[in-house]
Coordinates of C-alpha atoms and ligand atoms in Angstrom, one line a residue:
X1 CA 26.4 -11.4 11.0
X2 CA 25.0 -14.7 10.0
X3 CA 21.4 -15.2 8.9
X4 CA 21.1 -18.9 8.7
X5 CA 18.5 -20.2 11.1
X6 CA 18.2 -24.0 11.5
X7 CA 17.1 -25.5 8.2
X8 CA 13.8 -27.5 8.5
X9 CA 14.7 -31.0 9.7
X10 CA 11.3 -32.7 9.6
X11 CA 11.1 -36.5 9.4
X12 CA 14.8 -37.0 9.5
X13 CA 15.6 -40.3 11.3
X14 CA 18.4 -41.2 13.6
X15 CA 20.8 -43.9 12.6
X16 CA 19.6 -47.1 14.4
X17 CA 23.1 -47.6 16.0
X18 CA 22.9 -44.2 17.5
X19 CA 19.3 -44.8 18.6
X20 CA 20.5 -47.9 20.6
X21 CA 23.3 -46.0 22.2
X22 CA 21.1 -43.1 23.3
X23 CA 18.3 -45.4 24.5
X24 CA 20.8 -47.5 26.5
X25 CA 21.9 -44.4 28.4
X26 CA 18.3 -43.4 29.0
X27 CA 17.2 -46.8 30.3
X28 CA 20.2 -46.9 32.6
X29 CA 19.2 -43.5 33.9
X30 CA 15.6 -44.6 34.6
X31 CA 17.0 -47.8 36.3
X32 CA 18.9 -45.4 38.7
X33 CA 15.8 -43.3 39.2
X34 CA 13.8 -46.4 40.2
X35 CA 16.4 -47.5 42.8
X36 CA 17.0 -44.0 44.1
X37 CA 13.3 -43.4 44.3
X38 CA 12.8 -46.5 46.5
X39 CA 15.5 -45.2 48.8
X40 CA 13.7 -41.8 48.8
X41 CA 10.4 -43.5 49.7
X42 CA 12.0 -45.2 52.7
X43 CA 13.6 -41.9 53.9
X44 CA 10.3 -40.1 53.7
X45 CA 8.6 -42.8 55.8
X46 CA 11.4 -42.8 58.4
X47 CA 11.4 -39.1 58.7
X48 CA 7.6 -38.8 59.0
X49 CA 6.9 -41.8 61.3
X50 CA 10.0 -43.1 63.0
X51 CA 9.5 -46.3 61.0
X52 CA 12.4 -48.7 61.9
X53 CA 14.5 -49.7 58.9
X54 CA 15.4 -53.4 58.6
X55 CA 18.5 -54.3 60.5
X56 CA 21.7 -53.4 58.7
X57 CA 20.3 -50.4 56.7
X58 CA 21.1 -47.0 58.0
X59 CA 19.2 -43.8 57.3
X60 CA 22.4 -42.0 56.1
X61 CA 23.2 -45.0 53.9
X62 CA 19.8 -44.6 52.2
X63 CA 20.3 -40.9 51.9
X64 CA 23.6 -41.4 50.2
X65 CA 22.1 -43.9 47.8
X66 CA 19.2 -41.6 47.0
X67 CA 21.3 -38.5 46.4
X68 CA 24.0 -40.3 44.3
X69 CA 21.5 -42.3 42.2
X70 CA 19.1 -39.4 41.6
X71 CA 21.3 -36.3 41.5
X72 CA 24.4 -37.7 40.0
X73 CA 23.6 -41.0 38.1
X74 CA 20.1 -40.4 36.7
X75 CA 20.9 -36.9 35.5
X76 CA 24.3 -37.6 33.9
X77 CA 23.2 -40.7 32.0
X78 CA 20.0 -39.0 30.8
X79 CA 21.8 -35.9 29.7
X80 CA 24.5 -37.7 27.8
X81 CA 21.9 -39.9 26.0
X82 CA 19.7 -36.9 25.2
X83 CA 22.5 -34.7 23.9
X84 CA 23.9 -37.6 21.9
X85 CA 20.5 -38.2 20.2
X86 CA 20.0 -34.5 19.5
X87 CA 23.5 -34.1 18.1
X88 CA 23.1 -37.1 15.8
X89 CA 19.7 -35.7 14.6
X90 CA 20.8 -32.2 14.0
X91 CA 24.1 -33.1 12.2
X92 CA 22.5 -35.2 9.6
X93 CA 21.0 -38.2 11.4
X94 CA 24.2 -40.1 12.3
X95 CA 27.2 -39.7 14.6
X96 CA 30.7 -40.4 13.2
X97 CA 31.7 -44.0 13.8
X98 CA 34.7 -43.0 15.9
X99 CA 32.4 -40.8 18.1
X100 CA 29.9 -43.6 18.5
X101 CA 32.7 -46.0 19.6
X102 CA 34.1 -43.5 22.0
X103 CA 30.6 -43.0 23.5
X104 CA 30.3 -46.7 24.1
X105 CA 33.6 -46.6 26.0
X106 CA 32.2 -43.6 27.9
X107 CA 29.0 -45.5 28.7
X108 CA 31.1 -48.5 29.9
X109 CA 33.2 -46.4 32.2
X110 CA 30.1 -44.5 33.6
X111 CA 28.2 -47.8 34.1
X112 CA 31.2 -49.5 35.7
X113 CA 31.8 -46.5 38.0
X114 CA 28.2 -46.4 39.0
X115 CA 28.1 -50.1 39.9
X116 CA 31.4 -49.7 42.0
X117 CA 29.9 -46.7 43.8
X118 CA 26.6 -48.4 44.5
X119 CA 28.3 -51.5 45.8
X120 CA 30.3 -49.4 48.3
X121 CA 27.2 -47.7 49.5
X122 CA 25.4 -51.0 49.9
X123 CA 28.3 -52.4 51.9
X124 CA 28.0 -49.4 54.2
X125 CA 31.4 -48.2 53.3
X126 CA 30.4 -44.8 52.0
X127 CA 27.5 -43.1 54.0
X128 CA 28.9 -39.7 53.1
X129 CA 25.9 -38.4 51.2
X130 CA 26.0 -37.1 47.6
X131 CA 28.3 -34.2 48.5
X132 CA 30.9 -36.5 50.1
X133 CA 32.0 -33.7 52.4
X134 CA 35.4 -34.2 54.2
X135 CA 36.2 -35.1 56.9
X136 CA 33.6 -37.8 56.5
X137 CA 35.6 -40.6 54.9
X138 CA 34.3 -43.2 52.3
X139 CA 36.1 -46.2 50.9
X140 CA 38.5 -45.3 48.2
X141 CA 36.4 -47.4 45.8
X142 CA 33.5 -45.0 46.3
X143 CA 35.6 -42.0 45.1
X144 CA 37.1 -44.2 42.3
X145 CA 33.7 -45.2 41.1
X146 CA 32.5 -41.6 40.9
X147 CA 35.8 -40.7 39.1
X148 CA 35.0 -43.3 36.5
X149 CA 31.5 -41.8 36.0
X150 CA 33.1 -38.3 35.4
X151 CA 35.8 -39.7 33.1
X152 CA 33.2 -41.6 31.1
X153 CA 31.2 -38.4 30.7
X154 CA 34.3 -36.5 29.5
X155 CA 34.8 -39.1 26.7
X156 CA 31.2 -38.6 25.6
X157 CA 31.6 -34.8 25.9
X158 CA 34.7 -34.8 23.7
X159 CA 32.9 -37.0 21.2
X160 CA 30.2 -34.3 21.0
X161 CA 32.9 -31.7 20.3
X162 CA 34.4 -33.8 17.5
X163 CA 30.9 -34.2 15.9
X164 CA 30.4 -30.4 16.2
X165 CA 33.8 -29.6 14.7
X166 CA 33.1 -32.0 11.8
X167 CA 29.8 -30.3 11.2
X168 CA 31.4 -26.9 11.1
X169 CA 34.0 -28.1 8.7
X170 CA 31.4 -29.4 6.4
X171 CA 29.3 -26.3 6.7
X172 CA 31.8 -23.4 6.6
X173 CA 30.3 -20.0 7.5
X174 CA 27.0 -21.4 8.6
X175 CA 25.5 -21.0 12.0
X176 CA 25.3 -24.3 13.8
X177 CA 21.9 -25.8 14.6
X178 CA 20.6 -24.3 17.9
X179 CA 20.3 -27.6 19.7
X180 CA 23.8 -28.6 18.8
X181 CA 25.2 -25.2 20.0
X182 CA 23.3 -25.6 23.3
X183 CA 24.7 -29.1 23.7
X184 CA 28.2 -27.8 23.1
X185 CA 27.8 -25.1 25.8
X186 CA 26.4 -27.7 28.2
X187 CA 29.4 -30.0 27.7
X188 CA 31.9 -27.2 27.8
X189 CA 30.6 -26.1 31.1
X190 CA 30.6 -29.7 32.4
X191 CA 34.2 -30.3 31.3
X192 CA 35.5 -27.1 33.0
X193 CA 33.6 -27.6 36.2
X194 CA 34.4 -31.3 36.7
X195 CA 38.1 -30.4 36.7
X196 CA 37.4 -29.1 40.3
X197 CA 35.9 -32.4 41.6
X198 CA 38.5 -34.4 39.8
X199 CA 41.2 -32.3 41.6
X200 CA 39.4 -32.8 44.9
X201 CA 39.1 -36.5 44.5
X202 CA 42.5 -37.3 43.0
X203 CA 44.7 -34.8 45.0
X204 CA 42.9 -34.7 48.3
X205 CA 40.3 -37.4 49.0
X206 CA 41.8 -40.5 47.4
X207 CA 45.3 -40.2 49.0
X208 CA 43.7 -39.5 52.4
X209 CA 41.2 -42.3 52.2
X210 CA 43.9 -44.7 51.2
X211 CA 45.8 -43.7 54.3
X212 CA 48.8 -42.3 52.3
X213 CA 48.3 -38.9 54.0
X214 CA 47.0 -38.5 57.6
X215 CA 44.8 -35.4 57.2
X216 CA 42.8 -33.6 54.6
X217 CA 42.4 -29.8 54.0
X218 CA 38.6 -29.6 54.7
X219 CA 38.1 -26.1 53.5
X220 CA 39.9 -26.6 50.2
X221 CA 38.1 -29.9 49.5
X222 CA 34.7 -28.3 50.1
X223 CA 35.6 -25.3 47.9
X224 CA 36.7 -27.6 45.1
X225 CA 33.5 -29.5 45.5
X226 CA 31.3 -26.4 45.2
X227 CA 33.4 -25.1 42.3
X228 CA 31.9 -28.2 40.6
X229 CA 28.7 -28.4 42.6
X230 CA 27.0 -25.3 41.5
X231 CA 27.6 -25.6 37.8
X232 CA 26.4 -29.2 38.3
X233 CA 22.9 -27.8 38.9
X234 CA 23.2 -25.9 35.6
X235 CA 24.4 -29.1 33.9
X236 CA 20.9 -30.3 34.9
X237 CA 19.2 -27.1 33.9
X238 CA 20.7 -26.5 30.5
X239 CA 19.2 -29.6 28.8
X240 CA 16.0 -28.5 30.4
X241 CA 16.3 -25.1 28.8
X242 CA 17.1 -26.9 25.5
X243 CA 13.7 -28.5 25.8
X244 CA 11.9 -25.2 26.7
X245 CA 13.7 -23.2 24.0
X246 CA 13.8 -25.7 21.1
X247 CA 11.3 -28.5 21.7
X248 CA 8.3 -26.8 23.3
X249 CA 7.8 -24.4 20.3
X250 CA 7.6 -27.3 17.9
X251 CA 5.1 -29.1 20.1
X252 CA 2.8 -26.1 20.3
X253 CA 3.1 -25.4 16.6
X254 CA 5.2 -22.2 17.2
X255 CA 8.7 -21.0 16.5
X256 CA 11.8 -20.3 18.5
X257 CA 11.3 -16.7 19.6
X258 CA 14.8 -15.5 19.1
X259 CA 17.9 -17.5 18.2
X260 CA 20.2 -14.8 19.4
X261 CA 18.6 -14.4 22.7
X262 CA 18.6 -18.2 23.3
X263 CA 22.3 -18.4 22.4
X264 CA 23.2 -15.4 24.5
X265 CA 21.4 -16.8 27.6
X266 CA 23.4 -20.1 27.2
X267 CA 26.6 -18.1 26.9
X268 CA 25.8 -16.1 30.0
X269 CA 25.0 -19.4 31.9
X270 CA 28.4 -20.7 30.8
X271 CA 30.2 -17.5 32.0
X272 CA 28.5 -17.1 35.4
X273 CA 27.6 -20.6 36.6
X274 CA 31.1 -21.6 37.7
X275 CA 32.6 -18.7 39.7
X276 CA 29.8 -18.8 42.3
X277 CA 30.4 -21.8 44.5
X278 CA 30.9 -19.8 47.7
X279 CA 27.1 -19.1 47.9
X280 CA 27.0 -22.7 49.2
X281 CA 29.6 -21.9 51.8
X282 CA 28.3 -18.5 53.1
X283 CA 28.2 -19.8 56.7
X284 CA 31.6 -21.4 56.6
X285 CA 34.6 -19.9 58.4
X286 CA 37.9 -19.6 56.6
X287 CA 36.7 -17.6 53.5
X288 CA 36.9 -13.8 53.6
X289 CA 33.5 -12.1 53.5
X290 CA 34.8 -10.0 50.6
X291 CA 35.2 -13.0 48.4
X292 CA 31.9 -14.4 49.6
X293 CA 30.3 -11.1 48.6
X294 CA 31.9 -11.1 45.2
X295 CA 30.6 -14.5 44.5
X296 CA 27.1 -13.5 45.7
X297 CA 27.2 -10.7 43.2
X298 CA 28.2 -13.1 40.4
X299 CA 25.4 -15.4 41.6
X300 CA 22.9 -12.6 40.9
X301 CA 24.5 -12.3 37.4
X302 CA 23.7 -16.0 36.7
X303 CA 20.0 -15.2 37.5
X304 CA 19.9 -12.8 34.5
X305 CA 19.9 -15.5 31.7
X306 CA 17.1 -17.3 33.5
X307 CA 15.1 -14.1 33.6
X308 CA 15.8 -13.7 29.8
X309 CA 14.7 -17.3 29.4
X310 CA 11.4 -16.6 31.2
X311 CA 10.8 -13.5 28.9
X312 CA 11.6 -15.5 25.8
X313 CA 9.3 -18.4 26.8
X314 CA 6.4 -16.1 27.6
X315 CA 6.9 -14.4 24.2
X316 CA 7.0 -17.8 22.4
X317 CA 3.9 -19.1 24.1
X318 CA 1.9 -15.9 23.5
X319 CA 3.0 -15.4 19.9
X320 CA 2.1 -18.9 19.1
X321 CA -1.4 -18.5 20.7
X322 CA -2.0 -15.2 18.9
X323 CA -1.0 -16.7 15.6
X324 CA -3.8 -19.3 16.2
X325 CA -6.3 -16.5 16.8
X326 CA -6.1 -15.9 20.6
X327 CA -7.5 -12.5 21.4
X328 CA -7.8 -11.5 25.1
X329 CA -4.8 -10.8 27.4
X330 CA -4.4 -14.4 28.5
X331 CA -6.4 -15.9 25.6
X332 CA -3.2 -17.6 24.3
X333 CA -3.3 -20.0 27.3
X334 CA -6.4 -21.6 25.8
X335 CA -4.5 -22.4 22.6
X336 CA -1.9 -24.6 24.3
X337 CA -2.1 -28.4 23.8
X338 CA -3.1 -29.3 27.3
X339 CA -3.9 -32.9 26.5
X340 CA -0.5 -33.6 25.0
X341 CA 1.8 -35.1 27.7
X342 CA 4.9 -34.2 25.7
X343 CA 3.9 -30.6 26.3
X344 CA 2.1 -30.7 29.6
X345 CA 4.9 -32.3 31.7
X346 CA 7.6 -29.8 30.7
X347 CA 5.1 -26.9 30.9
X348 CA 4.4 -27.8 34.5
X349 CA 8.2 -27.9 35.0
X350 CA 8.4 -24.3 33.7
X351 CA 5.5 -23.0 35.8
X352 CA 7.1 -24.5 38.9
X353 CA 10.5 -23.0 38.1
X354 CA 9.1 -19.6 38.9
X355 CA 8.7 -20.2 42.7
X356 CA 11.7 -22.6 42.6
X357 CA 14.0 -19.9 41.1
X358 CA 12.6 -17.3 43.6
X359 CA 13.7 -19.7 46.4
X360 CA 17.2 -19.7 44.8
X361 CA 17.3 -15.9 45.0
X362 CA 16.4 -16.1 48.7
X363 CA 19.2 -18.6 49.3
X364 CA 21.7 -16.5 47.5
X365 CA 20.9 -13.4 49.5
X366 CA 23.6 -13.2 52.2
X367 CA 21.4 -12.4 55.1
X368 CA 18.5 -14.7 54.3
X369 CA 20.9 -17.5 53.7
X370 CA 21.7 -17.4 57.4
X371 CA 18.0 -18.3 58.1
X372 CA 17.7 -21.2 55.6
X373 CA 21.2 -22.7 55.4
X374 CA 21.3 -26.3 56.5
X375 CA 17.6 -26.3 57.1
X376 CA 15.3 -28.6 55.1
X377 CA 14.2 -25.4 53.2
X378 CA 17.2 -26.1 51.0
X379 CA 16.1 -29.6 50.4
X380 CA 12.7 -28.2 49.4
X381 CA 14.5 -25.8 47.0
X382 CA 16.3 -28.5 45.2
X383 CA 13.2 -30.7 45.0
X384 CA 11.4 -27.9 43.2
X385 CA 14.3 -27.1 40.9
X386 CA 15.9 -30.4 39.9
X387 CA 13.3 -32.9 41.1
X388 CA 10.3 -31.0 39.6
X389 CA 11.3 -28.5 36.9
X390 CA 14.2 -30.6 35.5
X391 CA 12.6 -34.1 36.2
X392 CA 9.2 -33.2 34.7
X393 CA 10.9 -31.8 31.6
X394 CA 13.0 -35.0 31.3
X395 CA 9.9 -37.1 31.6
X396 CA 8.2 -35.0 28.9
X397 CA 11.1 -35.5 26.6
X398 CA 10.8 -39.2 27.1
X399 CA 7.2 -39.3 25.7
X400 CA 8.5 -38.6 22.2
X401 CA 12.2 -39.5 22.4
X402 CA 11.9 -43.0 23.6
X403 CA 9.3 -44.0 20.9
X404 CA 11.5 -42.3 18.3
X405 CA 14.6 -44.3 19.4
X406 CA 12.7 -47.6 19.9
X407 CA 10.8 -47.3 16.6
X408 CA 7.4 -47.3 18.5
X409 CA 4.6 -44.9 19.0
X410 CA 3.3 -42.8 21.9
X411 CA -0.1 -44.4 22.1
X412 CA -3.2 -42.5 23.3
X413 CA -3.2 -44.7 26.4
X414 CA 0.4 -43.9 27.3
X415 CA -0.2 -40.2 26.6
X416 CA -3.1 -40.3 29.1
X417 CA -0.9 -42.1 31.6
X418 CA 1.7 -39.4 31.0
X419 CA -0.8 -36.7 31.9
X420 CA -1.8 -38.6 35.0
X421 CA 1.9 -39.0 36.0
X422 CA 2.5 -35.3 35.7
X423 CA -0.4 -34.5 38.0
X424 CA 0.7 -37.1 40.5
X425 CA 4.2 -35.6 40.5
X426 CA 3.0 -32.1 40.8
X427 CA 0.7 -33.0 43.8
X428 CA 3.3 -35.2 45.5
X429 CA 5.9 -32.5 45.1
X430 CA 3.6 -29.7 46.3
X431 CA 3.0 -31.7 49.5
X432 CA 6.6 -32.8 50.0
X433 CA 8.6 -29.7 48.8
X434 CA 5.9 -27.3 50.2
X435 CA 6.2 -28.8 53.7
X436 CA 10.0 -28.8 53.4
X437 CA 10.0 -25.1 52.7
X438 CA 7.6 -24.4 55.5
X439 CA 9.2 -26.5 58.2
X440 CA 12.7 -25.4 57.1
X441 CA 11.7 -21.8 58.0
X442 CA 10.6 -23.1 61.4
X443 CA 14.2 -24.3 61.8
X444 CA 14.0 -28.1 61.0
X445 CA 17.4 -29.1 59.9
X446 CA 18.2 -31.0 56.7
X447 CA 19.8 -34.5 56.6
X448 CA 18.4 -35.9 59.8
X449 CA 16.4 -39.0 60.5
X450 CA 13.3 -38.9 62.7
X451 CA 14.1 -37.2 66.0
X452 CA 12.3 -35.0 68.5
X453 CA 15.5 -33.7 70.0
X454 CA 14.5 -35.0 73.5
X455 CA 10.9 -33.8 72.9
X456 CA 11.9 -30.2 72.6
X457 CA 8.8 -28.0 72.0
X458 CA 10.1 -26.6 68.7
X459 CA 10.9 -30.0 67.3
X460 CA 7.5 -31.4 68.3
X461 CA 5.9 -28.5 66.4
X462 CA 7.6 -29.7 63.2
X463 CA 6.0 -33.2 63.3
X464 CA 2.7 -32.4 61.4
X465 CA 4.7 -30.9 58.5
X466 CA 7.1 -33.9 58.5
X467 CA 4.0 -36.2 58.2
X468 CA 2.8 -34.2 55.1
X469 CA 6.3 -34.5 53.7
X470 CA 6.2 -38.3 54.1
X471 CA 2.8 -38.4 52.4
X472 CA 4.2 -36.4 49.5
X473 CA 7.1 -38.9 49.3
X474 CA 4.7 -41.8 49.0
X475 CA 2.7 -40.1 46.2
X476 CA 5.9 -39.4 44.4
X477 CA 6.9 -43.0 44.6
X478 CA 3.7 -43.9 42.8
X479 CA 4.8 -41.3 40.2
X480 CA 8.1 -43.2 39.8
X481 CA 6.4 -46.5 39.3
X482 CA 4.2 -45.0 36.6
X483 CA 7.0 -43.3 34.7
X484 CA 9.1 -46.5 34.8
X485 CA 6.1 -48.4 33.4
X486 CA 5.6 -45.8 30.7
X487 CA 9.3 -45.9 29.6
X488 CA 9.4 -49.7 29.5
X489 CA 6.2 -49.8 27.5
X490 CA 7.5 -47.1 25.0
X491 CA 10.9 -48.8 24.7
X492 CA 9.7 -52.4 24.3
X493 CA 6.0 -53.0 24.0
X494 CA 4.0 -50.1 22.4
X495 CA 2.7 -50.3 18.9
X496 CA 5.4 -50.2 16.2
X497 CA 5.8 -46.9 14.3
X498 CA 5.8 -48.6 10.8
X499 CA 4.8 -45.4 9.0
X500 CA 7.6 -43.4 10.6
X501 CA 5.3 -40.8 12.2
X502 CA 7.4 -40.1 15.3
X503 CA 9.8 -37.2 14.7
X504 CA 12.6 -35.5 16.6
X505 CA 10.9 -32.4 18.1
X506 CA 13.1 -29.4 17.1
X507 CA 11.5 -26.1 16.2
X508 CA 12.5 -23.6 13.6
X509 CA 13.4 -20.0 14.4
X510 CA 10.7 -17.3 13.7
X511 CA 11.0 -15.8 10.3
X512 CA 11.2 -12.2 11.6
X513 CA 13.8 -13.0 14.2
X514 CA 17.0 -11.0 14.0
X515 CA 20.1 -12.5 12.5
X516 CA 22.4 -14.1 15.0
X517 CA 25.8 -12.4 15.5
X518 CA 28.7 -14.8 14.7
X519 CA 30.5 -13.7 17.8
X520 CA 28.1 -15.9 19.9
X521 CA 29.9 -18.9 18.4
X522 CA 33.4 -17.7 19.0
X523 CA 34.5 -20.2 21.6
X524 CA 38.0 -18.7 22.2
X525 CA 36.4 -15.5 23.5
X526 CA 33.8 -17.2 25.8
X527 CA 36.1 -19.9 27.2
X528 CA 38.8 -17.2 27.7
X529 CA 36.3 -15.0 29.7
X530 CA 35.2 -18.1 31.7
X531 CA 38.8 -18.8 32.7
X532 CA 39.4 -15.1 33.7
X533 CA 36.3 -15.1 35.8
X534 CA 37.2 -18.3 37.5
X535 CA 40.8 -17.1 38.2
X536 CA 39.4 -13.8 39.6
X537 CA 36.8 -15.5 41.9
X538 CA 39.0 -18.3 43.2
X539 CA 42.7 -17.5 43.1
X540 CA 43.2 -15.5 46.3
X541 CA 40.7 -17.5 48.5
X542 CA 42.3 -20.7 47.4
X543 CA 45.8 -19.4 48.0
X544 CA 44.6 -18.4 51.5
X545 CA 43.3 -22.0 52.1
X546 CA 46.7 -23.4 51.2
X547 CA 48.4 -21.4 54.0
X548 CA 49.1 -23.2 57.3
X549 CA 45.8 -24.9 57.5
X550 CA 45.5 -27.7 60.0
X551 CA 44.0 -30.8 58.3
X552 CA 41.5 -33.2 59.6
X553 CA 41.9 -36.9 60.2
X554 CA 39.2 -39.1 58.7
X555 CA 35.9 -39.6 60.4
X556 CA 33.6 -42.6 59.9
X557 CA 30.5 -41.8 62.0
X558 CA 28.1 -44.6 60.9
Ligands
LIG601 FE1 19.9 -23.6 43.8 C1 21.3 -24.8 46.8 C2 20.9 -20.5 44.7 C3 18.8 -22.5 40.8 C4 19.7 -26.9 42.7 N1 20.4 -25.5 44.6 C5 20.9 -25.7 45.9 C6 21.1 -27.2 46.0 C7 20.7 -27.7 44.9 C8 20.2 -26.7 44.0 C9 20.8 -29.2 44.5 O1 22.6 -19.1 46.7 C10 21.5 -27.9 47.3 C11 23.0 -28.3 47.3 C12 23.3 -29.0 48.6 O2 23.0 -30.2 48.7 O3 23.7 -28.3 49.5 N2 19.8 -21.8 42.9 C13 20.2 -20.6 43.4 C14 19.9 -19.6 42.5 C15 19.3 -20.1 41.4 C16 19.3 -21.6 41.7 C17 20.2 -18.1 42.7 N3 19.4 -24.5 42.1 C18 18.9 -23.9 41.0 C19 18.6 -24.8 40.0 C20 18.9 -26.1 40.5 C21 19.4 -25.9 41.9 C22 18.1 -24.5 38.6 C23 18.8 -27.4 39.9 C24 18.4 -27.7 38.7 N4 20.8 -22.8 45.5 C25 21.2 -21.5 45.6 C26 21.9 -21.3 46.8 C27 22.0 -22.5 47.4 C28 21.3 -23.5 46.6 C29 22.4 -20.0 47.4 C30 22.7 -22.8 48.8 C31 21.8 -22.8 49.9 C32 22.5 -23.2 51.2 O4 22.7 -22.3 52.0 O5 22.9 -24.4 51.3 C33 18.9 -19.4 40.1 O6 19.6 -20.0 39.0 C34 17.4 -19.4 39.9 C35 17.0 -18.5 38.7 C36 15.7 -18.9 38.3 C37 14.7 -18.0 38.0 C38 13.4 -18.5 37.5 C39 13.1 -18.2 36.0 C40 11.8 -18.8 35.5 C41 11.7 -19.5 34.3 C42 10.3 -20.1 34.0 C43 9.4 -19.3 33.2 C44 8.1 -20.0 33.1 C45 7.2 -19.8 32.0 C46 5.9 -20.5 32.0 C47 7.5 -18.8 30.9 C48 14.9 -16.5 38.1 C49 12.7 -19.6 33.3 C50 4.9 -19.7 32.7 C51 3.5 -19.9 32.3 C52 2.5 -19.6 33.1 C53 1.1 -19.7 32.6 C54 2.7 -19.0 34.4

């Protein structure tokens, strides 16, 4: 057993060179958000009103740009920058010079890959959406660009491991800082799951799109995609949970409720987030129902750490309120810092994660999946999870992290604007995602431009909800303009923090929390179990897919 909970880290600064590197990642991320958000605005308007896009721009081209820039580029750059800053802070304020250099290389590869990918989408050579499902075929440079993004992120991930290993060497027998531990889990999961998409691209899609082989094994390529695609959503969620577990208690003047519980929930997410990709393929032929069922069971296992997280967060919020004198059942709510945008944005993300997660449980339930699969309900689900819970949390992190990295202050005016931005986002998403859920249940499919299906009565009944969806999209775009303005202001123009008041927001663990078992940091055990679970869930179905499967020639439908 180890008893060390994170030592107090107040007012430690981050090395300016590390600040520049983290800030560069974050600014790149928000640049992608701005472009992807503009594509989203146009999509919403087309879907709601049959607005004609300027000649030469296709709906599916926009949809690809939107998905790639928001879901893949914004998130990955942001997460790498955030974890890098947190690792620098918790390991003494500075990354090792070799790690910093490697991370610049990682950034260069990721940025170069993004530019190559976006150029291919703009040239209309890759309207294959963000899941790039075969047999739709993109230019090889599209796949190559995405490969560079992944390889760049690997370099940054390995850098993080080196920093962590160095810290452990310097601090033998001590429990690592909670933030650092969580960052290592996040990157471990990322490295293991991206092996799937790397295999898909390098072994299947690239040779096929280059014309070296005539056909592609569609089922295998989709399976490798979802082997990566589901943990991808937890790659977005884990940094969000870092904020909820470690940052929020500091902002509300509380403590981390339980270090052991927090670590255990991350370990469970590591174990169960990968062997569950079939829940995205429940309606596909070619996979035995037995293996689908097994992966659905594992999917319900991955819900458990989120339920543990909900319990821990409620406990943390209530205990902090009670410590400030709250009395009645919900009196603790009144003690929360509602006027602090750094708290309010992630808090709204947490609240919205309750219905968002419930929607996920609906999706994962075999029978109900038959009702919602490939309807716009699923688009509603991921706009609540990633585009609200995750995005609002990332915005909230920015209100203190960007000033800290740029040496400026979160001014009262920017704080107010942050509160307004949060409301705008919540309202816009309520309209957009709410109508997506509702119209999806009525049967409206996802990934379609405006159509009335030859004026079919069902399709005509969807139109009012599609209009609300478009209105929500316009409100959300206002939210994007606001967040970009706030970030630029905090990065370059806000008042300088000459007194060094801005601090990295990392909470300490409650004094009466139980000691954390050292087993939770035994990577050999956990990575070993991850490998066993993956082999169990995937070996037989993948071997089946390799047997006598007719491949598909490439299709370019746009
Ligand atoms: Fe999902 C499809 C199942 C979570 C993202 N998901 C998607 C897609 C995306 C996505 C992007 O089983 C579409 C992919 C595509 O393009 O085809 N999802 C789940 C399940 C969960 C889940 C079981 N998804 C997420 C998260 C995402 C995300 C998180 C992004 C970040 N999802 C599915 C399935 C599909 C799917 C199927 C395929 C559908 C199909 O047919 O295509 C679970 O992890 C959810 C667990 C969450 C909870 C909620 C816990 C609540 C907490 C907040 C507490 C709040 C507090 C504050 C304390 C159980 C932790 C309260 C204070 C107050 C005052 C009230």
